[in-house]
Amino acid sequence: MKGTIEAKLTVSFSVIMKIFFSFYLTKAEMLALTKEDVDFQNNQISITKTYYRTERRDIITTPKTEQSVRVIDIPQFLTKEIEMYVSRCYGLPDNERLFPIVAEAVQHKLKRACVKSGVKPIRVHDLRHSHVAYLINQGVQPLIINLKIVKYILKTSTDSHPKFL
């Protein structure tokens, strides 16, 4: 049984890391994803909620800002990987979280993977920066990346902290 749990954790962590690396998501957005958020036919993920844990309770809420609600196009290979992962989660209801773990567990697993591979440990949040580097490497014009990221950051910051206006 332990081997099965380890294998499932490894597969889920792999899918989590690929999604984090490929898109500009927060941990809260990632951990709130459900099967119904993934459109397997159109290769899209809908970001409509966030997850956090407090006092031993899982809390799902709407994002802090309207800008955070969005639909992301995903490559077909990643859609297939998510679909394979979901097929291994026997009986998973459409509205249950795809990754029923807490943010600290993701960070801990990433730290262990970094140590095991011999690279400098990074935070899960740092994968958002890696996403930008990936876009540059894929030939996306820096101005487009800058507009996308700045628009997201400014909208999120001003909606969450109006005193900065």
PDB file of C-alpha atoms in Angstrom:
ATOM      1  CA  MET A   1       0.000   0.000   0.000  1.00  0.00           C
ATOM      2  CA  LYS A   2       2.808   2.425   0.858  1.00  0.00           C
ATOM      3  CA  GLY A   3       4.285   1.975  -2.638  1.00  0.00           C
ATOM      4  CA  THR A   4       0.929   2.861  -4.193  1.00  0.00           C
ATOM      5  CA  ILE A   5       0.617   6.016  -2.106  1.00  0.00           C
ATOM      6  CA  GLU A   6       4.222   6.997  -2.942  1.00  0.00           C
ATOM      7  CA  ALA A   7       3.577   6.438  -6.659  1.00  0.00           C
ATOM      8  CA  LYS A   8       0.388   8.528  -6.552  1.00  0.00           C
ATOM      9  CA  LEU A   9       2.204  11.338  -4.715  1.00  0.00           C
ATOM     10  CA  THR A  10       5.012  11.247  -7.267  1.00  0.00           C
ATOM     11  CA  VAL A  11       2.589  11.404 -10.202  1.00  0.00           C
ATOM     12  CA  SER A  12       0.525  14.198  -8.639  1.00  0.00           C
ATOM     13  CA  PHE A  13       3.675  16.169  -7.779  1.00  0.00           C
ATOM     14  CA  SER A  14       4.904  15.802 -11.354  1.00  0.00           C
ATOM     15  CA  VAL A  15       1.612  17.127 -12.742  1.00  0.00           C
ATOM     16  CA  ILE A  16       1.556  19.952 -10.171  1.00  0.00           C
ATOM     17  CA  MET A  17       5.083  21.047 -11.084  1.00  0.00           C
ATOM     18  CA  LYS A  18       4.346  20.989 -14.821  1.00  0.00           C
ATOM     19  CA  ILE A  19       1.259  23.144 -14.320  1.00  0.00           C
ATOM     20  CA  PHE A  20       3.144  25.552 -12.037  1.00  0.00           C
ATOM     21  CA  PHE A  21       6.032  25.831 -14.483  1.00  0.00           C
ATOM     22  CA  SER A  22       3.776  26.297 -17.505  1.00  0.00           C
ATOM     23  CA  PHE A  23       1.444  28.956 -16.118  1.00  0.00           C
ATOM     24  CA  TYR A  24       1.455  31.979 -13.864  1.00  0.00           C
ATOM     25  CA  LEU A  25      -0.605  30.406 -11.049  1.00  0.00           C
ATOM     26  CA  THR A  26      -0.517  30.862  -7.310  1.00  0.00           C
ATOM     27  CA  LYS A  27      -0.392  27.889  -4.930  1.00  0.00           C
ATOM     28  CA  ALA A  28      -3.922  28.776  -3.822  1.00  0.00           C
ATOM     29  CA  GLU A  29      -5.207  28.658  -7.414  1.00  0.00           C
ATOM     30  CA  MET A  30      -3.412  25.384  -8.164  1.00  0.00           C
ATOM     31  CA  LEU A  31      -4.625  23.608  -5.052  1.00  0.00           C
ATOM     32  CA  ALA A  32      -8.250  24.672  -5.687  1.00  0.00           C
ATOM     33  CA  LEU A  33      -8.395  23.026  -9.133  1.00  0.00           C
ATOM     34  CA  THR A  34     -11.079  20.395  -9.654  1.00  0.00           C
ATOM     35  CA  LYS A  35     -11.863  18.028 -12.491  1.00  0.00           C
ATOM     36  CA  GLU A  36     -14.649  20.348 -13.639  1.00  0.00           C
ATOM     37  CA  ASP A  37     -12.090  23.169 -14.040  1.00  0.00           C
ATOM     38  CA  VAL A  38     -10.269  21.237 -16.755  1.00  0.00           C
ATOM     39  CA  ASP A  39     -11.792  21.291 -20.237  1.00  0.00           C
ATOM     40  CA  PHE A  40     -10.196  18.197 -21.742  1.00  0.00           C
ATOM     41  CA  GLN A  41     -11.827  18.795 -25.151  1.00  0.00           C
ATOM     42  CA  ASN A  42     -10.585  22.374 -25.618  1.00  0.00           C
ATOM     43  CA  ASN A  43      -7.281  22.095 -23.688  1.00  0.00           C
ATOM     44  CA  GLN A  44      -8.158  24.741 -21.116  1.00  0.00           C
ATOM     45  CA  ILE A  45      -8.135  25.239 -17.361  1.00  0.00           C
ATOM     46  CA  SER A  46     -10.563  27.635 -15.669  1.00  0.00           C
ATOM     47  CA  ILE A  47      -9.176  29.493 -12.674  1.00  0.00           C
ATOM     48  CA  THR A  48     -12.225  30.432 -10.603  1.00  0.00           C
ATOM     49  CA  LYS A  49     -11.311  29.773  -6.986  1.00  0.00           C
ATOM     50  CA  THR A  50      -8.547  29.610  -4.413  1.00  0.00           C
ATOM     51  CA  TYR A  51      -7.735  27.188  -1.590  1.00  0.00           C
ATOM     52  CA  TYR A  52      -6.324  27.685   1.856  1.00  0.00           C
ATOM     53  CA  ARG A  53      -6.331  25.753   5.099  1.00  0.00           C
ATOM     54  CA  THR A  54      -7.050  27.234   8.495  1.00  0.00           C
ATOM     55  CA  GLU A  55      -7.763  25.609  11.830  1.00  0.00           C
ATOM     56  CA  ARG A  56      -7.587  22.149  10.204  1.00  0.00           C
ATOM     57  CA  ARG A  57     -10.307  23.081   7.714  1.00  0.00           C
ATOM     58  CA  ASP A  58     -10.019  23.320   3.934  1.00  0.00           C
ATOM     59  CA  ILE A  59     -11.462  26.585   2.620  1.00  0.00           C
ATOM     60  CA  ILE A  60     -12.335  27.234  -1.025  1.00  0.00           C
ATOM     61  CA  THR A  61     -13.093  30.851  -1.895  1.00  0.00           C
ATOM     62  CA  THR A  62     -13.415  33.046  -4.931  1.00  0.00           C
ATOM     63  CA  PRO A  63     -10.212  34.849  -5.924  1.00  0.00           C
ATOM     64  CA  LYS A  64      -9.510  38.254  -4.379  1.00  0.00           C
ATOM     65  CA  THR A  65      -9.784  40.017  -7.724  1.00  0.00           C
ATOM     66  CA  GLU A  66     -11.797  39.738 -10.925  1.00  0.00           C
ATOM     67  CA  GLN A  67      -8.496  39.677 -12.844  1.00  0.00           C
ATOM     68  CA  SER A  68      -7.604  36.390 -11.163  1.00  0.00           C
ATOM     69  CA  VAL A  69     -10.627  34.662 -12.702  1.00  0.00           C
ATOM     70  CA  ARG A  70      -9.461  33.487 -16.105  1.00  0.00           C
ATOM     71  CA  VAL A  71      -9.299  30.650 -18.614  1.00  0.00           C
ATOM     72  CA  ILE A  72      -5.857  29.367 -19.552  1.00  0.00           C
ATOM     73  CA  ASP A  73      -5.071  27.478 -22.742  1.00  0.00           C
ATOM     74  CA  ILE A  74      -2.907  24.444 -22.018  1.00  0.00           C
ATOM     75  CA  PRO A  75      -0.849  22.316 -24.404  1.00  0.00           C
ATOM     76  CA  GLN A  76      -2.388  19.026 -25.476  1.00  0.00           C
ATOM     77  CA  PHE A  77       0.399  16.969 -23.864  1.00  0.00           C
ATOM     78  CA  LEU A  78      -0.412  18.516 -20.475  1.00  0.00           C
ATOM     79  CA  THR A  79      -4.141  17.940 -20.965  1.00  0.00           C
ATOM     80  CA  LYS A  80      -3.350  14.268 -21.579  1.00  0.00           C
ATOM     81  CA  GLU A  81      -1.134  14.082 -18.474  1.00  0.00           C
ATOM     82  CA  ILE A  82      -3.853  15.638 -16.323  1.00  0.00           C
ATOM     83  CA  GLU A  83      -6.380  13.254 -17.856  1.00  0.00           C
ATOM     84  CA  MET A  84      -4.127  10.256 -17.092  1.00  0.00           C
ATOM     85  CA  TYR A  85      -3.650  11.489 -13.517  1.00  0.00           C
ATOM     86  CA  VAL A  86      -7.420  11.937 -13.071  1.00  0.00           C
ATOM     87  CA  SER A  87      -8.055   8.428 -14.418  1.00  0.00           C
ATOM     88  CA  ARG A  88      -5.830   7.077 -11.610  1.00  0.00           C
ATOM     89  CA  CYS A  89      -7.941   8.883  -9.017  1.00  0.00           C
ATOM     90  CA  TYR A  90     -10.718   6.315  -9.048  1.00  0.00           C
ATOM     91  CA  GLY A  91     -14.121   7.750  -8.248  1.00  0.00           C
ATOM     92  CA  LEU A  92     -12.928  11.350  -7.941  1.00  0.00           C
ATOM     93  CA  PRO A  93     -16.048  13.560  -8.057  1.00  0.00           C
ATOM     94  CA  ASP A  94     -15.946  16.426 -10.564  1.00  0.00           C
ATOM     95  CA  ASN A  95     -16.080  19.040  -7.788  1.00  0.00           C
ATOM     96  CA  GLU A  96     -13.332  17.552  -5.557  1.00  0.00           C
ATOM     97  CA  ARG A  97      -9.855  19.061  -5.573  1.00  0.00           C
ATOM     98  CA  LEU A  98      -7.466  17.371  -8.016  1.00  0.00           C
ATOM     99  CA  PHE A  99      -4.597  17.671  -5.567  1.00  0.00           C
ATOM    100  CA  PRO A 100      -5.898  17.100  -2.007  1.00  0.00           C
ATOM    101  CA  ILE A 101      -2.758  18.329  -0.274  1.00  0.00           C
ATOM    102  CA  VAL A 102      -1.776  21.516   1.512  1.00  0.00           C
ATOM    103  CA  ALA A 103       0.607  24.185   0.234  1.00  0.00           C
ATOM    104  CA  GLU A 104       3.288  23.229   2.769  1.00  0.00           C
ATOM    105  CA  ALA A 105       3.344  19.674   1.389  1.00  0.00           C
ATOM    106  CA  VAL A 106       4.016  20.968  -2.130  1.00  0.00           C
ATOM    107  CA  GLN A 107       6.828  23.193  -0.836  1.00  0.00           C
ATOM    108  CA  HIS A 108       8.325  20.318   1.177  1.00  0.00           C
ATOM    109  CA  LYS A 109       8.213  17.931  -1.809  1.00  0.00           C
ATOM    110  CA  LEU A 110       9.847  20.576  -4.033  1.00  0.00           C
ATOM    111  CA  LYS A 111      12.593  21.157  -1.465  1.00  0.00           C
ATOM    112  CA  ARG A 112      13.272  17.414  -1.249  1.00  0.00           C
ATOM    113  CA  ALA A 113      13.384  17.144  -5.045  1.00  0.00           C
ATOM    114  CA  CYS A 114      15.867  20.040  -5.231  1.00  0.00           C
ATOM    115  CA  VAL A 115      18.143  18.460  -2.605  1.00  0.00           C
ATOM    116  CA  LYS A 116      17.925  15.054  -4.310  1.00  0.00           C
ATOM    117  CA  SER A 117      18.839  16.540  -7.695  1.00  0.00           C
ATOM    118  CA  GLY A 118      21.608  18.729  -6.297  1.00  0.00           C
ATOM    119  CA  VAL A 119      20.138  22.076  -7.349  1.00  0.00           C
ATOM    120  CA  LYS A 120      19.692  25.112  -5.155  1.00  0.00           C
ATOM    121  CA  PRO A 121      16.346  24.867  -3.326  1.00  0.00           C
ATOM    122  CA  ILE A 122      13.639  27.204  -4.590  1.00  0.00           C
ATOM    123  CA  ARG A 123      10.188  28.136  -3.375  1.00  0.00           C
ATOM    124  CA  VAL A 124       7.055  27.132  -5.243  1.00  0.00           C
ATOM    125  CA  HIS A 125       6.435  30.851  -5.828  1.00  0.00           C
ATOM    126  CA  ASP A 126       9.756  31.009  -7.708  1.00  0.00           C
ATOM    127  CA  LEU A 127       8.256  28.777 -10.403  1.00  0.00           C
ATOM    128  CA  ARG A 128       6.227  31.814 -11.460  1.00  0.00           C
ATOM    129  CA  HIS A 129       9.545  33.456 -12.382  1.00  0.00           C
ATOM    130  CA  SER A 130      10.568  30.295 -14.224  1.00  0.00           C
ATOM    131  CA  HIS A 131       7.353  30.593 -16.208  1.00  0.00           C
ATOM    132  CA  VAL A 132       8.446  34.016 -17.437  1.00  0.00           C
ATOM    133  CA  ALA A 133      11.886  32.648 -18.391  1.00  0.00           C
ATOM    134  CA  TYR A 134      10.148  29.804 -20.231  1.00  0.00           C
ATOM    135  CA  LEU A 135       8.026  32.278 -22.227  1.00  0.00           C
ATOM    136  CA  ILE A 136      11.165  34.202 -23.204  1.00  0.00           C
ATOM    137  CA  ASN A 137      12.834  30.963 -24.262  1.00  0.00           C
ATOM    138  CA  GLN A 138       9.764  30.116 -26.392  1.00  0.00           C
ATOM    139  CA  GLY A 139      10.192  33.368 -28.296  1.00  0.00           C
ATOM    140  CA  VAL A 140       7.346  35.334 -26.746  1.00  0.00           C
ATOM    141  CA  GLN A 141       8.167  39.011 -27.090  1.00  0.00           C
ATOM    142  CA  PRO A 142       9.295  40.593 -23.802  1.00  0.00           C
ATOM    143  CA  LEU A 143       6.779  43.418 -24.212  1.00  0.00           C
ATOM    144  CA  ILE A 144       3.913  40.895 -24.389  1.00  0.00           C
ATOM    145  CA  ILE A 145       5.214  39.083 -21.296  1.00  0.00           C
ATOM    146  CA  ASN A 146       5.691  42.363 -19.478  1.00  0.00           C
ATOM    147  CA  LEU A 147       2.164  43.530 -20.297  1.00  0.00           C
ATOM    148  CA  LYS A 148       0.690  40.202 -19.194  1.00  0.00           C
ATOM    149  CA  ILE A 149       2.546  40.083 -15.887  1.00  0.00           C
ATOM    150  CA  VAL A 150       2.365  43.801 -15.045  1.00  0.00           C
ATOM    151  CA  LYS A 151      -1.358  43.887 -15.830  1.00  0.00           C
ATOM    152  CA  TYR A 152      -1.925  40.898 -13.527  1.00  0.00           C
ATOM    153  CA  ILE A 153       0.251  42.291 -10.719  1.00  0.00           C
ATOM    154  CA  LEU A 154      -1.168  45.821 -10.903  1.00  0.00           C
ATOM    155  CA  LYS A 155      -4.764  44.656 -11.050  1.00  0.00           C
ATOM    156  CA  THR A 156      -4.257  42.212  -8.180  1.00  0.00           C
ATOM    157  CA  SER A 157      -2.369  44.762  -6.060  1.00  0.00           C
ATOM    158  CA  THR A 158      -4.769  47.640  -6.558  1.00  0.00           C
ATOM    159  CA  ASP A 159      -7.851  45.461  -6.022  1.00  0.00           C
ATOM    160  CA  SER A 160      -6.402  43.882  -2.880  1.00  0.00           C
ATOM    161  CA  HIS A 161      -4.725  47.005  -1.497  1.00  0.00           C
ATOM    162  CA  PRO A 162      -6.632  50.126  -2.639  1.00  0.00           C
ATOM    163  CA  LYS A 163      -4.562  52.320  -0.301  1.00  0.00           C
ATOM    164  CA  PHE A 164      -1.706  52.085  -2.845  1.00  0.00           C
ATOM    165  CA  LEU A 165      -3.694  53.995  -5.456  1.00  0.00           C
TER     166      LEU A 165
END
